[in-house]
Amino acid sequence: MSVSTLLSFDELLTKKAGVVQRDPAQAPTHDLRETLFELEAKGELIVQRVPEPYFEVKTKYGRTKKIPLEHTWHHKSCGQCGHIPGYTGSIFWLHRQFGLDHVDPTDQTSCTGWNYYASGASNAVAQLAVMARNFAAAYETGYYPLIHCGTSYGHYKEAREELIHHRQMRDQVRRVLDKLGKPLVVPEEIVHYSEWVHAMRDRIAARQVVAMDHLTACVHPACHYYKIVAEDAIYDDAVFGGQRTATVTATLGALGITAADYSTWFDCCGFGFRHVLVQRDFTRSFAVQRKIDVMKNEIDPDLVVTHDTGCVTTLDKSQFSGKAHNFNVGVPVLSDAQVAALAMGAHPFRVVQLHWHSTDWRPLMAKLGIDWQARWAEFEADLDDIRSGKKAGLTWAEADQPVVS
Amino acid sequence: MATNAANWNPGKITDKYPGVPYEEKLRLFAEVKADARYEDYLYGCYECGICVSACPSARFYDYSPRVIAQTMAREDVNRMYEILVEDIWNCAQCFSCVRCPRQNSPGGLVTLIREIAVRNGIKETRDVLQGYSRVIYKVMLKGNQVSPDMLQPDFFPDWGPWVRSFQGNMNLWRQAIPVDSLRGVTDAAWKTDDQTLRELYTIWFETGNIDLIAEIDEGLYELLLDVMEEALEDWA
Ligand code: SF4
Ligand code: SF4
């Protein structure tokens, strides 16, 4: 075979991008929701229905998934709230901008899955019971769970499968819930906040005030979003030929950002659960050498966008040590919600809380034409007021207003 | 010579832990197999290595998800013990390996084996988790894995000067968050109701989760017990 008979690089990419045929009738997995409704009919559990209005999307095998647009109970993420509060803040800010009914509960624990994956210091029934307690708490309010964390989302999808398939586990969980005086409730769909952002992307784009069509981003898809119970992630034939989850990439597309492909797209970020806390040599090596350095060398993006707690933390915080080893690093890492909020004019510090990110975000602000020095001066004035006791803290009254219009 | 039961040693494995009785290893193996999820995670193994190509830990450690699946499928009791003592702690729990054409989940097997290593208070497991106790303390008592006050320069020196500047500003910055449930909270990720925490503690007791902690860190166990029992007494 001569070299001329080989496919060119572009032809190869085109070939790889062939649209995937999705036919729910041919799906290799059973639709769990059918079993859920059967269990409900037998009186084993309650299925919480997705409230209207909802948005319909297609998942991996062509099944339809309902994404609630409002009346949502926000199952927060401990890593986001604890270490990247502008991530949580941006999700709430977007809901407030659109006037969508939602609750921010204090009757919520994390899924505790991070610890379970890290240490094994728990057990399956305890994990199911934590999930079931949170779902029952949401059900009692009448609001539908919207899950902020990628790991909670993946963990709950897996836990839901276990609940459905293992009668003994169901009975054990029910006994624990009886002690708590709570019913066994399973939502009809397990929904990740980035799916909500995906569903809202055209409405967000319609209110975009900061142009982003001169930006190039690399998307890092969260492993626990699309690898655990893979069939439940959103796919769209218009995104990467339908071969990769469309979540995040489609949102960036709606905002005008070019989401560029890179060769380690499928790799994890290196978070590792236990590793990121106590064995970070692995985490920072992987994050820098397999993700950031590759993105920089192949694409040199303006930003990296992802949709999970651990991914933002790992990819952002690991870059410092990469610099010391002369790797090609230095690109800000944001969540899709933060990017969407910035696009709609959110305050970069009051809402997006960029000061919690360690990789330099200033060049990105400059490229977006956001006067970050002026915004930082405003935020510093807030801090002065808090320091002097003039105000107890920042509130939505000061943060709601878009600062770019 | 034909392969037979006596000479069959597929991985040419030498027993790295000859001091541990085979019966003890067999007991642990049986415990893994008895887990309700075992059948969902292992259907046999083609030994194709697709999982290895996707595995981040295989790139940086002497570790292979194929070996995990293969060892379990071949019921290699000695090698499983080695996995339980050593290999499992290399796994990043990313589940990239679920692209397995046999529908295995080597990462899921690791989760099970870790749980059994903890439940049995294996010495090496206690050692591995020693530095991790403060996270367990946090998750058991607060229901959150991480909190702002865990971001200390001593623990995160490789995150650069940002951590030091954060520490100096933590209290102020936490007040400057508009989300009601987050504002001002530094020892947890968000404000959680007392009743919610009592329910969480009830779960830890009712599911035997608290007893697992005794297996890996007795001091931590006593500490947790004190706080939880007091909170539950108040409730009663
Ligand atoms: S576990 Fe699956 S992917 Fe890995 S070697 Fe075995 S069959 Fe192949
Ligand atoms: S879950 Fe573990 S074994 Fe599987 S790919 Fe990730 S690191 Fe490798």
XYZ file of C-alpha atoms and ligand atoms in Angstrom:
657
model
C 0.000 0.000 0.000
C 1.488 3.359 -0.978
C 1.328 6.405 1.240
C -1.106 8.053 -1.192
C -3.722 5.387 -0.434
C -3.743 6.276 3.266
C -6.523 8.483 4.560
C -5.564 12.080 5.231
C -5.792 13.422 8.780
C -9.005 15.295 7.979
C -10.520 12.242 6.297
C -9.713 10.196 9.354
C -11.470 12.706 11.591
C -14.488 12.792 9.279
C -14.659 9.040 9.298
C -14.497 8.949 13.076
C -17.245 11.552 13.270
C -19.817 9.348 11.539
C -23.168 9.860 13.221
C -24.053 7.076 15.630
C -27.385 5.370 15.111
C -29.462 5.485 18.277
C -32.439 3.241 18.584
C -33.870 2.660 22.066
C -35.323 -0.631 20.813
C -31.788 -1.885 20.161
C -30.325 -0.603 23.435
C -28.070 -3.156 25.111
C -29.348 -2.215 28.558
C -32.757 -2.395 30.143
C -34.546 0.905 30.792
C -34.363 1.094 34.586
C -37.253 3.494 34.763
C -39.646 0.764 33.664
C -38.566 -1.376 36.621
C -38.871 1.617 38.922
C -42.500 2.099 37.954
C -43.159 -1.635 38.388
C -41.707 -1.476 41.892
C -43.872 1.530 42.612
C -46.965 -0.352 41.404
C -46.091 -3.116 43.876
C -45.926 -0.553 46.678
C -42.185 -0.989 47.209
C -41.213 2.629 46.719
C -42.395 6.012 45.511
C -41.182 7.374 42.183
C -40.876 11.155 42.258
C -42.007 12.471 38.857
C -40.078 15.127 36.975
C -42.142 18.310 37.397
C -43.262 20.412 34.471
C -41.925 22.314 32.694
C -39.215 19.959 31.574
C -36.893 19.746 28.573
C -36.383 16.486 26.703
C -32.919 15.282 25.700
C -31.556 12.104 24.119
C -29.214 9.851 26.038
C -26.574 7.418 24.803
C -28.887 4.779 23.353
C -31.494 7.200 22.061
C -33.785 7.097 25.077
C -35.505 10.302 26.098
C -34.633 11.909 29.414
C -36.625 14.684 31.059
C -34.655 17.584 32.518
C -36.677 19.705 34.977
C -36.319 23.417 34.398
C -37.633 24.569 37.762
C -39.161 23.483 41.085
C -35.766 21.988 41.833
C -34.138 20.982 45.142
C -30.453 21.718 44.885
C -28.368 18.797 46.028
C -25.181 20.751 46.588
C -21.622 19.476 46.250
C -19.251 19.639 49.224
C -16.202 20.191 47.031
C -17.911 22.997 45.129
C -19.385 24.721 48.174
C -16.260 24.215 50.261
C -13.537 25.059 47.782
C -15.107 26.613 44.646
C -18.101 28.559 45.974
C -18.474 30.542 42.748
C -19.438 27.267 41.083
C -22.462 26.859 43.365
C -23.080 30.592 43.303
C -23.227 30.634 39.500
C -25.793 27.807 39.392
C -28.046 29.687 41.798
C -27.420 33.019 40.078
C -28.583 31.560 36.747
C -31.771 30.252 38.381
C -32.400 33.661 39.917
C -31.826 35.462 36.613
C -34.517 33.379 34.962
C -36.835 33.568 37.969
C -36.983 29.777 38.242
C -38.523 28.325 41.386
C -35.955 26.355 43.410
C -34.785 25.646 46.949
C -31.324 25.650 48.529
C -31.875 23.111 51.331
C -30.079 22.859 54.662
C -31.737 19.470 55.167
C -29.099 17.918 52.897
C -25.888 15.990 53.367
C -23.415 15.257 50.622
C -23.703 11.841 49.008
C -20.559 10.906 51.009
C -19.429 9.065 47.878
C -16.117 10.896 47.688
C -15.107 9.277 50.967
C -16.453 5.900 49.899
C -14.518 5.915 46.634
C -11.429 7.190 48.437
C -11.258 4.931 51.433
C -13.848 2.151 51.327
C -14.706 3.213 54.886
C -18.426 2.754 54.372
C -20.684 0.108 52.916
C -23.243 -0.237 50.171
C -26.304 -0.051 52.408
C -25.011 3.034 54.218
C -24.411 4.696 50.864
C -27.897 3.800 49.650
C -29.397 5.074 52.901
C -27.608 8.426 52.609
C -28.969 8.792 49.083
C -32.461 7.707 50.119
C -32.475 10.140 53.055
C -31.601 13.021 50.749
C -34.190 11.989 48.171
C -36.854 11.675 50.868
C -35.909 15.134 52.159
C -36.368 16.549 48.652
C -39.678 14.735 48.193
C -41.007 16.123 51.480
C -40.498 19.668 50.145
C -42.260 18.872 46.867
C -39.171 19.941 44.906
C -37.181 17.761 42.516
C -33.508 16.939 43.142
C -30.990 18.634 40.873
C -27.569 17.219 41.616
C -24.599 19.579 41.502
C -21.775 17.081 41.880
C -20.671 14.721 39.115
C -19.688 12.096 41.640
C -22.995 12.329 43.509
C -24.733 11.995 40.156
C -22.748 8.909 39.115
C -22.859 7.425 42.587
C -26.624 7.872 42.840
C -27.160 6.358 39.397
C -25.193 3.320 40.458
C -26.935 3.209 43.847
C -30.306 3.405 42.082
C -29.346 0.344 40.029
C -28.382 -1.520 43.179
C -31.652 -0.576 44.855
C -33.604 -1.796 41.868
C -31.695 -5.034 41.352
C -31.170 -6.171 44.927
C -34.274 -6.772 46.955
C -32.281 -7.422 50.110
C -30.580 -4.041 49.895
C -33.961 -2.399 49.327
C -35.303 -4.034 52.459
C -32.262 -2.990 54.480
C -32.566 0.614 53.313
C -36.290 0.639 54.020
C -35.623 -0.497 57.587
C -33.204 2.406 58.112
C -35.672 4.866 56.594
C -38.420 3.531 58.880
C -36.256 4.541 61.841
C -36.032 8.014 60.351
C -39.751 8.118 59.593
C -39.103 8.617 55.902
C -40.462 6.936 52.771
C -38.282 5.249 50.148
C -38.371 7.641 47.216
C -36.435 7.376 43.971
C -36.617 10.184 41.401
C -37.812 9.223 37.944
C -34.601 10.689 36.489
C -31.275 11.393 38.167
C -30.416 14.857 36.845
C -27.081 16.648 36.903
C -27.012 20.447 37.000
C -24.947 20.507 33.765
C -27.886 18.820 32.062
C -30.015 21.709 33.290
C -27.440 24.167 31.879
C -27.544 22.152 28.626
C -31.349 22.376 28.557
C -31.180 26.120 29.242
C -28.336 26.892 26.859
C -30.386 28.658 24.195
C -32.168 30.784 26.791
C -28.796 31.624 28.334
C -27.377 32.489 24.924
C -30.386 34.722 24.205
C -29.379 36.813 27.223
C -25.648 36.735 26.580
C -24.032 40.156 27.024
C -20.366 39.184 26.932
C -19.228 38.013 23.495
C -17.310 34.751 23.592
C -17.064 33.755 19.952
C -13.360 34.607 19.887
C -12.620 32.018 22.585
C -11.351 28.482 22.193
C -11.911 26.042 25.034
C -11.004 22.479 25.822
C -13.759 20.529 27.507
C -12.906 18.003 30.148
C -15.909 15.687 30.544
C -16.320 14.369 34.092
C -15.761 10.610 34.366
C -18.506 10.080 36.900
C -20.914 11.938 34.634
C -20.631 9.746 31.563
C -18.701 6.593 32.506
C -20.693 5.358 35.512
C -24.059 4.102 34.171
C -22.972 5.426 30.798
C -26.378 5.122 29.162
C -27.786 8.021 31.171
C -25.588 10.813 29.788
C -26.761 13.263 27.108
C -25.633 12.676 23.513
C -26.421 14.754 20.480
C -25.579 13.783 16.910
C -24.573 17.367 16.206
C -21.821 17.224 18.826
C -18.696 15.219 17.977
C -20.767 13.073 15.613
C -22.725 11.860 18.601
C -19.742 9.845 19.796
C -19.106 11.803 22.962
C -21.393 13.234 25.564
C -22.784 16.557 24.372
C -23.077 18.051 27.832
C -20.854 21.137 28.252
C -19.677 21.104 24.609
C -23.169 22.004 23.360
C -23.449 24.732 25.993
C -20.159 26.267 24.873
C -21.329 26.055 21.272
C -24.483 27.981 22.125
C -22.338 30.714 23.696
C -20.196 30.933 20.564
C -17.110 29.321 22.081
C -15.140 26.884 19.917
C -14.767 23.628 21.838
C -11.601 22.123 20.403
C -10.826 18.434 20.352
C -7.607 17.138 21.901
C -6.121 13.688 22.070
C -6.683 12.901 25.768
C -10.339 13.951 25.851
C -11.432 10.627 27.379
C -8.780 10.609 30.108
C -9.776 11.351 33.667
C -8.389 14.449 35.386
C -6.311 12.566 37.961
C -8.489 13.475 40.950
C -8.434 9.938 42.356
C -10.545 10.773 45.467
C -7.954 9.596 47.989
C -5.062 10.703 45.809
C -6.108 14.352 45.630
C -6.181 14.544 49.414
C -3.246 12.443 50.531
C -1.295 11.149 47.503
C -1.154 14.072 45.151
C 2.006 13.063 43.305
C -0.280 10.967 41.106
C -2.972 13.641 40.850
C -0.734 16.490 39.793
C 1.339 14.328 37.441
C -1.737 13.056 35.662
C -3.542 16.399 35.573
C -0.523 18.182 34.159
C 1.000 15.554 31.870
C -2.132 13.927 30.464
C -4.513 16.879 30.411
C -3.242 20.459 30.728
C 0.102 20.011 28.957
C -1.609 18.106 26.129
C -4.330 20.741 25.752
C -1.760 23.536 25.745
C 0.494 21.852 23.214
C -2.266 20.758 20.865
C -4.778 23.616 21.185
C -3.475 26.361 23.490
C -7.033 27.110 24.665
C -8.197 30.276 26.392
C -9.857 28.206 29.066
C -10.705 24.690 30.164
C -14.354 23.996 30.921
C -15.624 21.069 32.900
C -18.689 20.121 34.940
C -17.607 18.610 38.162
C -16.118 19.494 41.493
C -13.023 17.319 41.415
C -12.154 18.176 37.825
C -12.163 21.947 38.407
C -10.108 21.557 41.575
C -7.594 19.112 40.157
C -7.038 20.799 36.812
C -6.817 24.254 38.365
C -4.760 23.622 41.494
C -2.308 21.147 39.923
C -0.928 23.692 37.460
C 1.282 25.407 40.035
C 3.540 22.394 40.459
C 3.507 21.781 36.694
C 5.064 25.192 36.246
C 7.920 24.246 38.559
C 8.672 21.301 36.270
C 8.510 23.411 33.099
C 5.386 21.818 31.743
C 3.240 23.844 29.412
C 0.607 25.043 31.881
C -1.270 28.245 32.612
C -4.892 28.052 31.518
C -7.861 28.960 33.725
C -10.332 26.210 34.590
C -14.004 27.018 35.046
C -17.276 25.135 35.222
C -19.909 25.484 32.492
C -22.157 27.265 35.015
C -19.479 29.866 35.721
C -18.901 30.426 32.005
C -22.646 30.784 31.425
C -22.925 33.251 34.305
C -20.018 35.325 32.972
C -21.665 35.307 29.547
C -24.797 36.771 31.090
C -22.816 39.487 32.844
C -22.389 38.020 36.341
C -19.964 39.770 38.678
C -16.678 37.855 38.414
C -16.034 38.020 42.154
C -19.392 38.461 43.911
C -20.948 35.630 41.886
C -18.268 33.670 40.016
C -15.765 34.073 42.898
C -12.693 33.846 40.659
C -10.413 34.591 43.621
C -10.918 30.976 44.726
C -9.195 29.790 41.532
C -5.433 29.646 41.573
C -4.437 29.582 37.886
C -4.314 33.088 36.453
C -7.749 34.078 35.124
C -6.772 37.699 34.368
C -5.805 37.152 30.699
C -9.189 35.509 30.134
C -10.994 38.458 31.718
C -8.981 40.812 29.522
C -9.850 38.812 26.415
C -13.521 38.963 27.365
C -13.301 42.724 27.825
C -14.328 42.429 31.471
C -12.840 45.218 33.562
C -11.778 42.912 36.342
C -9.784 45.606 38.174
C -12.934 47.704 38.592
C -14.933 44.645 39.653
C -12.217 43.653 42.121
C -12.292 47.165 43.597
C -16.043 46.732 44.143
C -15.475 43.388 45.787
C -12.731 44.801 47.984
C -15.154 47.481 49.108
C -17.561 44.674 50.050
C -14.771 43.045 52.045
C -13.994 46.358 53.777
C -17.635 46.736 54.750
C -17.673 43.230 56.169
C -14.387 43.804 57.973
C -15.645 47.007 59.549
C -18.945 45.419 60.540
C -20.910 47.706 58.227
C -22.471 44.605 56.742
C -22.575 41.016 57.930
C -21.899 39.510 54.537
C -22.641 39.654 50.839
C -26.225 38.971 49.792
C -28.048 38.352 46.554
C -29.307 41.928 46.728
C -25.747 42.982 45.856
C -24.905 40.067 43.588
C -28.010 39.610 41.431
C -27.506 42.576 39.162
C -25.484 41.749 36.018
C -22.488 44.056 35.903
C -22.125 43.982 32.148
C -25.128 44.945 30.083
C 3.593 -31.395 30.014
C -0.121 -30.782 29.865
C -1.705 -28.213 32.128
C -3.362 -29.757 35.099
C -4.669 -28.671 38.482
C -1.311 -29.218 40.102
C 0.883 -27.201 37.753
C -1.618 -24.529 36.702
C -0.104 -21.168 37.529
C -1.307 -18.799 34.822
C 0.313 -15.611 36.007
C 3.489 -17.306 37.228
C 2.550 -15.725 40.516
C 4.725 -16.217 43.512
C 2.992 -15.865 46.833
C 4.144 -12.500 48.170
C 2.562 -13.075 51.565
C 3.448 -16.634 52.528
C 3.200 -15.666 56.206
C -0.548 -15.161 55.903
C -2.335 -18.525 56.101
C -4.069 -19.605 52.899
C -7.283 -20.135 54.871
C -7.273 -16.475 55.887
C -6.782 -15.402 52.279
C -9.554 -17.744 51.213
C -11.872 -16.300 53.837
C -11.259 -12.784 52.499
C -11.702 -13.958 48.917
C -15.030 -15.514 49.863
C -16.074 -12.265 51.528
C -15.460 -10.375 48.284
C -17.395 -12.935 46.279
C -20.285 -12.871 48.722
C -20.929 -9.158 48.145
C -24.253 -8.669 46.368
C -22.565 -6.441 43.778
C -19.862 -8.935 42.824
C -21.942 -10.557 40.104
C -22.713 -7.137 38.624
C -19.030 -6.251 38.406
C -17.465 -9.384 36.965
C -18.653 -11.479 34.055
C -15.354 -13.098 33.172
C -12.390 -11.542 31.417
C -11.129 -11.665 27.813
C -7.772 -10.375 29.043
C -7.948 -7.923 26.180
C -6.469 -5.012 28.148
C -8.966 -2.423 26.917
C -9.465 -1.399 30.529
C -5.720 -0.906 30.919
C -5.553 1.428 27.948
C -8.149 3.671 29.598
C -6.806 3.431 33.134
C -4.991 6.482 34.553
C -3.430 4.508 37.390
C -1.923 1.999 34.967
C 0.079 4.862 33.459
C 1.707 5.935 36.695
C 1.802 2.814 38.853
C 2.638 -0.838 38.546
C -1.106 -1.454 38.447
C -3.556 -3.033 36.049
C -7.349 -3.297 36.103
C -6.944 -6.353 33.831
C -5.063 -8.090 36.620
C -7.883 -7.251 39.032
C -10.546 -8.770 36.763
C -8.340 -11.659 35.709
C -7.360 -12.571 39.271
C -10.945 -12.620 40.407
C -12.136 -14.543 37.355
C -9.384 -17.161 37.854
C -10.042 -17.228 41.579
C -6.361 -16.779 42.316
C -6.590 -16.499 46.102
C -2.954 -15.590 46.763
C -2.889 -12.852 44.136
C -6.208 -11.497 45.399
C -4.638 -11.084 48.821
C -1.823 -9.065 47.269
C -4.393 -6.931 45.478
C -6.275 -6.402 48.739
C -3.136 -5.338 50.545
C -1.453 -3.281 47.835
C -2.989 -2.748 44.389
C -6.387 -1.386 45.368
C -4.934 1.835 46.750
C -3.546 2.781 43.352
C -6.955 2.872 41.666
C -8.296 6.375 40.992
C -11.944 5.190 41.001
C -12.632 7.041 37.766
C -14.435 4.084 36.165
C -12.796 4.604 32.803
C -12.450 0.824 32.820
C -16.193 0.289 32.406
C -15.626 0.451 28.662
C -14.788 -3.246 29.098
C -16.331 -5.301 26.262
C -17.273 -7.932 28.849
C -19.195 -5.338 30.918
C -16.869 -5.812 33.866
C -16.142 -3.043 36.301
C -12.606 -3.542 37.612
C -12.979 -0.232 39.460
C -16.140 -1.580 41.083
C -14.250 -4.685 42.177
C -11.654 -2.395 43.730
C -14.391 -0.584 45.662
C -15.626 -3.904 47.060
C -12.160 -5.112 47.950
C -11.334 -1.833 49.691
C -14.473 -2.135 51.762
C -13.494 -5.643 52.792
C -9.925 -4.573 53.591
C -11.365 -1.883 55.895
C -13.940 -4.208 57.453
C -11.197 -6.650 58.327
C -8.862 -4.034 59.749
C -5.974 -5.186 57.554
C -2.794 -3.614 58.927
C -1.646 -2.218 55.565
C -5.084 -0.661 55.117
C -4.842 1.077 58.468
C -1.441 2.423 57.415
C -2.692 3.655 54.039
C -5.628 5.461 55.618
C -3.722 7.031 58.473
C -3.348 10.430 56.836
C -6.924 10.273 55.710
C -8.580 10.259 59.156
C -9.468 13.933 59.176
C -11.570 13.416 56.048
C -13.411 10.519 57.665
C -13.971 12.656 60.755
C -15.461 15.395 58.617
C -17.705 13.192 56.523
C -19.058 11.230 59.473
C -19.826 14.282 61.609
C -20.640 16.982 59.072
C -21.898 14.979 56.133
C -19.382 16.796 53.900
C -16.018 15.461 52.790
C -14.272 18.778 52.608
C -14.577 22.236 54.104
C -12.740 25.542 53.678
C -10.794 25.101 56.921
C -9.133 22.003 55.478
C -7.307 24.159 52.926
C -4.125 24.635 54.934
C -0.670 25.331 53.457
C 0.843 22.403 55.368
C -1.485 19.994 53.629
C -1.434 21.590 50.191
C 2.082 23.003 49.713
C 2.046 21.955 46.053
C -0.948 24.193 45.363
C 1.353 27.180 45.670
C 1.002 30.562 47.341
C -2.727 30.664 46.679
C -3.389 28.410 49.690
C -1.493 30.719 52.018
C -3.302 33.794 50.751
C -6.592 31.922 51.017
C -5.921 30.966 54.605
C -5.366 34.568 55.583
C -8.664 35.565 53.980
C -10.830 32.530 54.632
C -13.240 34.000 57.170
C -13.719 37.197 55.214
C -14.117 35.475 51.856
C -16.668 33.057 53.273
C -18.763 36.024 54.424
C -18.570 37.416 50.904
C -20.576 34.612 49.272
C -24.169 35.439 48.358
C -25.491 31.870 48.739
C -27.336 31.758 52.075
C -26.414 28.196 52.961
C -22.692 28.861 52.388
C -22.191 32.332 53.783
C -19.853 32.375 56.777
C -19.475 28.586 56.985
C -15.855 27.470 57.328
C -15.948 24.099 59.122
C -18.299 22.468 56.611
C -19.238 23.060 53.004
C -22.696 24.429 53.913
C -25.037 24.880 56.855
C -26.715 21.607 57.706
C -29.699 21.276 60.052
C -29.055 19.537 63.384
C -31.900 17.139 62.648
C -30.297 16.215 59.320
C -27.055 15.349 61.072
C -28.883 13.247 63.665
C -30.472 11.325 60.808
C -27.059 10.865 59.248
C -25.632 9.544 62.524
C -28.564 7.146 62.757
C -27.626 5.835 59.312
C -24.005 5.310 60.396
C -25.179 3.296 63.426
C -27.964 1.343 61.732
C -25.840 0.249 58.774
C -22.772 -0.698 60.805
C -20.735 2.056 59.158
C -19.470 3.340 62.497
C -18.100 -0.105 63.359
C -15.955 -0.014 60.222
C -14.173 3.045 61.585
C -13.196 1.091 64.707
C -11.350 -1.318 62.443
C -9.102 1.363 60.962
C -8.702 3.966 63.707
C -9.824 3.286 67.268
C -9.066 6.799 68.512
C -11.167 8.317 65.751
C -13.923 5.811 66.443
C -14.102 6.808 70.133
C -14.169 10.472 69.207
C -16.967 10.008 66.694
C -18.941 7.839 69.068
C -18.865 10.497 71.792
C -20.146 13.261 69.538
C -22.775 11.162 67.793
C -24.156 9.527 70.897
C -24.504 12.864 72.599
C -26.315 14.342 69.607
C -28.650 11.363 69.416
C -29.349 11.461 73.170
C -30.418 15.095 72.853
C -32.777 14.023 70.095
C -34.211 11.181 72.145
S -11.630 -6.527 32.449
Fe -12.638 -6.270 30.470
S -11.436 -4.730 29.377
Fe -10.170 -5.509 31.066
S -8.976 -7.164 30.187
Fe -10.819 -8.110 31.055
S -12.311 -8.169 29.392
Fe -10.678 -6.761 28.726
S -11.525 2.929 38.154
Fe -9.455 2.323 38.794
S -9.031 0.522 37.557
Fe -10.732 1.563 36.570
S -9.784 2.899 35.045
Fe -10.067 4.131 36.901
S -8.114 3.942 38.005
Fe -8.165 2.279 36.475
